[in-house]
């Protein structure tokens, strides 16, 4: 691998871009389109940052900076592009090339317009900028689709031009005018613009003060070691041999979004020292293996709830590595509090990328190679621990259960695991996991075969899920088979759980409110008659009466007669909403039979199980009537069944529920 094919990522201050360089916006890019809202949001953020962390009344925070989203660029090598856009006397070489902007041109253009405005209003010429501000030169922007775009941008503020016929120039002029209005606090920005912010920060309420603050901020931080109080961008530099159009397509169609993971990848896989290409290649293969494993939904969803989907799944590995370091030496009783604090920090843009960038920044040669190897080892450790948990059936089920409860329980589990004493075993870790689950259901009591939870309580779902997961773990503990060969059959399918919507199903769910429409009533009668055909054949009189009621449109009377024949009775709301009448079922199955008789539900679920549809094991037990100790009423769900089922739940979850008597 040569340096010509090695992408580079680094932070650059806006000040570092003020060297008179050329940025070329290729024809496949759309024109400038930032709205006044986007422009004023940037101005607000910049001015607030300058005064909240580096204003005259605040203490400077060493190394702190305001970071914009990435700019993706590559050097232009085509002379047919370079020659027409260069000003007379401009010098372009390998150290100072023309840059093709693949992503980020909207930000670069807005910063250009802002800086141009500040120069104009402060009366600073190009010559004075170079002479009085350390050799600074405003960069040039050239849009391929607008040949005179560079000149238009350079002339902003010098004269009024008709921009109505050119949509790109209209938006550029609009941005310039918006900046002027916001800084002077005019029009709609009287209460939200720069003057209003001066009032908030107890500064002199002058336009000069606003302009000076922004100008100083954009000029701050030149050089890698002087970032404090500056505006930085993430500079993602592709090799000159890369396919710019393909890279643009990837970024803008969502195939590759520059998440922390993509930015971090460039840090870990960049070449450090000649002769170590094989190490970089090995690391690239390891990275690919991690990504492939995480894209196995069975692996991914034992670590995640659906609500926690990430743009790039490998981000989870870096988040865990970051949290492990952040939480180092934190006492157990402070873990939950510190994890919440850590989550808040991770809301910041590119927090983890900056975490690694700062570790590597300023290092070269062997020192950089050693540091990258150390950090990669920590990343690999995270992955291998997760992989190890996945292979252990009981750990898989317990951790998957915890992750369904609360996303923060995954980092908490990892931090506990890597901090265990050498004399502690895998069984000790499993005991710890069970105790964490116990905490999640601590306020659910089970006394004398009764559980104090009913329909409507959000913890019913957690309880029923735990019932199914724990059943599998008990089977593992009792089996004498080789788990290396058949362990997968005892793993709860969290991927299936997260791919579907789930209902808390009333096993006996009949209610007249669900059968208001005549068509629904007739359909219910037809289905029930089909499911009760054996009983109807034995009772011709009842069959004839039901048909007569149906024909005479006395549909609810027919329904009640069928329910009598099925020996279903109206249970009170308290009994109906009791945990003994609740089970977990996917919403597709549940809503397919709605308000049907138990016999109809049972038939539907058994048929779906035959067709390979996942039905939680405890739900299958319910509809297979395994709690009917007498085994005489396969077509009914009785109060006796409810009591037996609730007793089963109490016994199954005795290690988790509060069973102490008052």
PDB file of N, CA and C in Angstrom, residues 33-86:
ATOM      1  N   UNK A  33     -27.402  25.980  -1.486  1.00  0.00           N
ATOM      2  CA  UNK A  33     -28.828  26.014  -1.160  1.00  0.00           C
ATOM      3  C   UNK A  33     -29.116  26.264   0.324  1.00  0.00           C
ATOM      4  N   UNK A  34     -28.148  26.733   1.101  1.00  0.00           N
ATOM      5  CA  UNK A  34     -28.457  26.944   2.517  1.00  0.00           C
ATOM      6  C   UNK A  34     -29.534  28.013   2.673  1.00  0.00           C
ATOM      7  N   UNK A  35     -30.454  27.743   3.592  1.00  0.00           N
ATOM      8  CA  UNK A  35     -31.563  28.655   3.871  1.00  0.00           C
ATOM      9  C   UNK A  35     -31.162  29.645   4.965  1.00  0.00           C
ATOM     10  N   UNK A  36     -31.923  30.735   5.124  1.00  0.00           N
ATOM     11  CA  UNK A  36     -31.641  31.657   6.230  1.00  0.00           C
ATOM     12  C   UNK A  36     -31.641  30.964   7.592  1.00  0.00           C
ATOM     13  N   UNK A  37     -32.509  29.977   7.776  1.00  0.00           N
ATOM     14  CA  UNK A  37     -32.555  29.249   9.055  1.00  0.00           C
ATOM     15  C   UNK A  37     -31.235  28.538   9.323  1.00  0.00           C
ATOM     16  N   UNK A  38     -30.689  27.875   8.297  1.00  0.00           N
ATOM     17  CA  UNK A  38     -29.418  27.165   8.471  1.00  0.00           C
ATOM     18  C   UNK A  38     -28.269  28.139   8.727  1.00  0.00           C
ATOM     19  N   UNK A  39     -28.287  29.258   8.026  1.00  0.00           N
ATOM     20  CA  UNK A  39     -27.230  30.260   8.196  1.00  0.00           C
ATOM     21  C   UNK A  39     -27.272  30.841   9.609  1.00  0.00           C
ATOM     22  N   UNK A  40     -28.459  31.227  10.074  1.00  0.00           N
ATOM     23  CA  UNK A  40     -28.552  31.845  11.403  1.00  0.00           C
ATOM     24  C   UNK A  40     -28.287  30.836  12.519  1.00  0.00           C
ATOM     25  N   UNK A  41     -28.607  29.569  12.285  1.00  0.00           N
ATOM     26  CA  UNK A  41     -28.291  28.550  13.290  1.00  0.00           C
ATOM     27  C   UNK A  41     -26.781  28.446  13.467  1.00  0.00           C
ATOM     28  N   UNK A  42     -26.042  28.480  12.353  1.00  0.00           N
ATOM     29  CA  UNK A  42     -24.578  28.445  12.434  1.00  0.00           C
ATOM     30  C   UNK A  42     -24.053  29.679  13.160  1.00  0.00           C
ATOM     31  N   UNK A  43     -24.566  30.849  12.815  1.00  0.00           N
ATOM     32  CA  UNK A  43     -24.123  32.080  13.476  1.00  0.00           C
ATOM     33  C   UNK A  43     -24.401  32.026  14.977  1.00  0.00           C
ATOM     34  N   UNK A  44     -25.574  31.557  15.331  1.00  0.00           N
ATOM     35  CA  UNK A  44     -25.946  31.447  16.746  1.00  0.00           C
ATOM     36  C   UNK A  44     -24.992  30.511  17.477  1.00  0.00           C
ATOM     37  N   UNK A  45     -24.713  29.350  16.863  1.00  0.00           N
ATOM     38  CA  UNK A  45     -23.829  28.372  17.497  1.00  0.00           C
ATOM     39  C   UNK A  45     -22.419  28.923  17.669  1.00  0.00           C
ATOM     40  N   UNK A  46     -21.912  29.595  16.643  1.00  0.00           N
ATOM     41  CA  UNK A  46     -20.547  30.133  16.705  1.00  0.00           C
ATOM     42  C   UNK A  46     -20.435  31.215  17.774  1.00  0.00           C
ATOM     43  N   UNK A  47     -21.380  32.147  17.777  1.00  0.00           N
ATOM     44  CA  UNK A  47     -21.305  33.249  18.736  1.00  0.00           C
ATOM     45  C   UNK A  47     -21.496  32.732  20.162  1.00  0.00           C
ATOM     46  N   UNK A  48     -22.433  31.801  20.339  1.00  0.00           N
ATOM     47  CA  UNK A  48     -22.670  31.235  21.673  1.00  0.00           C
ATOM     48  C   UNK A  48     -21.450  30.479  22.160  1.00  0.00           C
ATOM     49  N   UNK A  49     -20.845  29.690  21.261  1.00  0.00           N
ATOM     50  CA  UNK A  49     -19.637  28.947  21.642  1.00  0.00           C
ATOM     51  C   UNK A  49     -18.547  29.909  22.096  1.00  0.00           C
ATOM     52  N   UNK A  50     -18.340  30.969  21.326  1.00  0.00           N
ATOM     53  CA  UNK A  50     -17.266  31.912  21.639  1.00  0.00           C
ATOM     54  C   UNK A  50     -17.452  32.535  23.017  1.00  0.00           C
ATOM     55  N   UNK A  51     -18.686  32.743  23.429  1.00  0.00           N
ATOM     56  CA  UNK A  51     -18.930  33.428  24.696  1.00  0.00           C
ATOM     57  C   UNK A  51     -19.204  32.497  25.866  1.00  0.00           C
ATOM     58  N   UNK A  52     -19.671  31.296  25.592  1.00  0.00           N
ATOM     59  CA  UNK A  52     -19.936  30.360  26.682  1.00  0.00           C
ATOM     60  C   UNK A  52     -18.666  29.700  27.195  1.00  0.00           C
ATOM     61  N   UNK A  53     -17.678  29.518  26.314  1.00  0.00           N
ATOM     62  CA  UNK A  53     -16.452  28.837  26.751  1.00  0.00           C
ATOM     63  C   UNK A  53     -15.202  29.697  26.657  1.00  0.00           C
ATOM     64  N   UNK A  54     -15.265  30.761  25.869  1.00  0.00           N
ATOM     65  CA  UNK A  54     -14.041  31.545  25.680  1.00  0.00           C
ATOM     66  C   UNK A  54     -14.285  33.050  25.681  1.00  0.00           C
ATOM     67  N   UNK A  55     -15.412  33.459  26.237  1.00  0.00           N
ATOM     68  CA  UNK A  55     -15.674  34.878  26.320  1.00  0.00           C
ATOM     69  C   UNK A  55     -14.835  35.548  27.393  1.00  0.00           C
ATOM     70  N   UNK A  56     -14.969  36.860  27.505  1.00  0.00           N
ATOM     71  CA  UNK A  56     -14.147  37.618  28.454  1.00  0.00           C
ATOM     72  C   UNK A  56     -14.465  37.261  29.898  1.00  0.00           C
ATOM     73  N   UNK A  57     -15.694  36.756  30.137  1.00  0.00           N
ATOM     74  CA  UNK A  57     -16.086  36.417  31.503  1.00  0.00           C
ATOM     75  C   UNK A  57     -15.941  34.937  31.811  1.00  0.00           C
ATOM     76  N   UNK A  58     -15.272  34.196  30.918  1.00  0.00           N
ATOM     77  CA  UNK A  58     -15.168  32.757  31.099  1.00  0.00           C
ATOM     78  C   UNK A  58     -13.717  32.314  31.006  1.00  0.00           C
ATOM     79  N   UNK A  59     -13.436  31.268  31.729  1.00  0.00           N
ATOM     80  CA  UNK A  59     -12.085  30.707  31.707  1.00  0.00           C
ATOM     81  C   UNK A  59     -11.916  29.804  30.490  1.00  0.00           C
ATOM     82  N   UNK A  60     -10.834  29.997  29.741  1.00  0.00           N
ATOM     83  CA  UNK A  60     -10.591  29.152  28.578  1.00  0.00           C
ATOM     84  C   UNK A  60     -10.411  27.701  28.986  1.00  0.00           C
ATOM     85  N   UNK A  61     -11.010  26.807  28.185  1.00  0.00           N
ATOM     86  CA  UNK A  61     -10.873  25.373  28.414  1.00  0.00           C
ATOM     87  C   UNK A  61      -9.831  24.845  27.439  1.00  0.00           C
ATOM     88  N   UNK A  62      -8.739  24.370  27.937  1.00  0.00           N
ATOM     89  CA  UNK A  62      -7.632  23.935  27.094  1.00  0.00           C
ATOM     90  C   UNK A  62      -8.080  22.824  26.154  1.00  0.00           C
ATOM     91  N   UNK A  63      -7.795  23.009  24.859  1.00  0.00           N
ATOM     92  CA  UNK A  63      -8.104  21.980  23.874  1.00  0.00           C
ATOM     93  C   UNK A  63      -9.541  21.994  23.396  1.00  0.00           C
ATOM     94  N   UNK A  64     -10.363  22.918  23.911  1.00  0.00           N
ATOM     95  CA  UNK A  64     -11.762  22.962  23.510  1.00  0.00           C
ATOM     96  C   UNK A  64     -11.893  23.683  22.172  1.00  0.00           C
ATOM     97  N   UNK A  65     -12.835  23.245  21.343  1.00  0.00           N
ATOM     98  CA  UNK A  65     -13.032  23.862  20.034  1.00  0.00           C
ATOM     99  C   UNK A  65     -14.445  23.567  19.558  1.00  0.00           C
ATOM    100  N   UNK A  66     -14.889  24.313  18.552  1.00  0.00           N
ATOM    101  CA  UNK A  66     -16.186  24.070  17.918  1.00  0.00           C
ATOM    102  C   UNK A  66     -15.930  23.318  16.623  1.00  0.00           C
ATOM    103  N   UNK A  67     -16.564  22.150  16.472  1.00  0.00           N
ATOM    104  CA  UNK A  67     -16.250  21.297  15.324  1.00  0.00           C
ATOM    105  C   UNK A  67     -17.427  21.204  14.362  1.00  0.00           C
ATOM    106  N   UNK A  68     -17.169  21.533  13.100  1.00  0.00           N
ATOM    107  CA  UNK A  68     -18.160  21.376  12.039  1.00  0.00           C
ATOM    108  C   UNK A  68     -18.112  19.960  11.490  1.00  0.00           C
ATOM    109  N   UNK A  69     -19.152  19.588  10.779  1.00  0.00           N
ATOM    110  CA  UNK A  69     -19.226  18.254  10.174  1.00  0.00           C
ATOM    111  C   UNK A  69     -18.164  18.103   9.074  1.00  0.00           C
ATOM    112  N   UNK A  70     -17.888  16.851   8.658  1.00  0.00           N
ATOM    113  CA  UNK A  70     -16.750  16.595   7.762  1.00  0.00           C
ATOM    114  C   UNK A  70     -16.836  17.279   6.406  1.00  0.00           C
ATOM    115  N   UNK A  71     -15.658  17.588   5.896  1.00  0.00           N
ATOM    116  CA  UNK A  71     -15.476  17.978   4.500  1.00  0.00           C
ATOM    117  C   UNK A  71     -14.678  16.860   3.840  1.00  0.00           C
ATOM    118  N   UNK A  72     -15.215  16.315   2.763  1.00  0.00           N
ATOM    119  CA  UNK A  72     -14.541  15.233   2.044  1.00  0.00           C
ATOM    120  C   UNK A  72     -13.953  15.818   0.766  1.00  0.00           C
ATOM    121  N   UNK A  73     -12.658  15.637   0.578  1.00  0.00           N
ATOM    122  CA  UNK A  73     -11.977  16.267  -0.552  1.00  0.00           C
ATOM    123  C   UNK A  73     -10.923  15.336  -1.136  1.00  0.00           C
ATOM    124  N   UNK A  74     -10.503  15.637  -2.359  1.00  0.00           N
ATOM    125  CA  UNK A  74      -9.374  14.923  -2.948  1.00  0.00           C
ATOM    126  C   UNK A  74      -8.621  15.892  -3.850  1.00  0.00           C
ATOM    127  N   UNK A  75      -7.309  15.692  -4.036  1.00  0.00           N
ATOM    128  CA  UNK A  75      -6.530  16.572  -4.906  1.00  0.00           C
ATOM    129  C   UNK A  75      -6.957  16.407  -6.365  1.00  0.00           C
ATOM    130  N   UNK A  76      -7.036  17.529  -7.081  1.00  0.00           N
ATOM    131  CA  UNK A  76      -7.363  17.490  -8.506  1.00  0.00           C
ATOM    132  C   UNK A  76      -6.069  17.341  -9.302  1.00  0.00           C
ATOM    133  N   UNK A  77      -6.045  16.403 -10.239  1.00  0.00           N
ATOM    134  CA  UNK A  77      -4.841  16.167 -11.054  1.00  0.00           C
ATOM    135  C   UNK A  77      -5.062  16.511 -12.518  1.00  0.00           C
ATOM    136  N   UNK A  78      -6.288  16.841 -12.885  1.00  0.00           N
ATOM    137  CA  UNK A  78      -6.633  17.112 -14.278  1.00  0.00           C
ATOM    138  C   UNK A  78      -6.326  18.565 -14.623  1.00  0.00           C
ATOM    139  N   UNK A  79      -5.332  18.792 -15.491  1.00  0.00           N
ATOM    140  CA  UNK A  79      -4.948  20.154 -15.871  1.00  0.00           C
ATOM    141  C   UNK A  79      -6.078  20.902 -16.560  1.00  0.00           C
ATOM    142  N   UNK A  80      -6.960  20.187 -17.233  1.00  0.00           N
ATOM    143  CA  UNK A  80      -8.083  20.840 -17.907  1.00  0.00           C
ATOM    144  C   UNK A  80      -9.045  21.479 -16.909  1.00  0.00           C
ATOM    145  N   UNK A  81      -9.029  20.978 -15.686  1.00  0.00           N
ATOM    146  CA  UNK A  81      -9.832  21.584 -14.620  1.00  0.00           C
ATOM    147  C   UNK A  81      -9.044  22.679 -13.929  1.00  0.00           C
ATOM    148  N   UNK A  82      -7.763  22.418 -13.681  1.00  0.00           N
ATOM    149  CA  UNK A  82      -6.948  23.318 -12.868  1.00  0.00           C
ATOM    150  C   UNK A  82      -6.699  24.659 -13.555  1.00  0.00           C
ATOM    151  N   UNK A  83      -6.226  24.633 -14.795  1.00  0.00           N
ATOM    152  CA  UNK A  83      -5.770  25.865 -15.454  1.00  0.00           C
ATOM    153  C   UNK A  83      -6.844  26.944 -15.575  1.00  0.00           C
ATOM    154  N   UNK A  84      -8.081  26.616 -15.970  1.00  0.00           N
ATOM    155  CA  UNK A  84      -9.080  27.678 -16.142  1.00  0.00           C
ATOM    156  C   UNK A  84      -9.505  28.363 -14.848  1.00  0.00           C
ATOM    157  N   UNK A  85      -9.278  27.742 -13.702  1.00  0.00           N
ATOM    158  CA  UNK A  85      -9.820  28.323 -12.466  1.00  0.00           C
ATOM    159  C   UNK A  85      -8.784  29.083 -11.649  1.00  0.00           C
ATOM    160  N   UNK A  86      -7.510  28.990 -12.023  1.00  0.00           N
ATOM    161  CA  UNK A  86      -6.472  29.649 -11.234  1.00  0.00           C
ATOM    162  C   UNK A  86      -6.369  31.126 -11.568  1.00  0.00           C
TER     163      UNK A  86
END
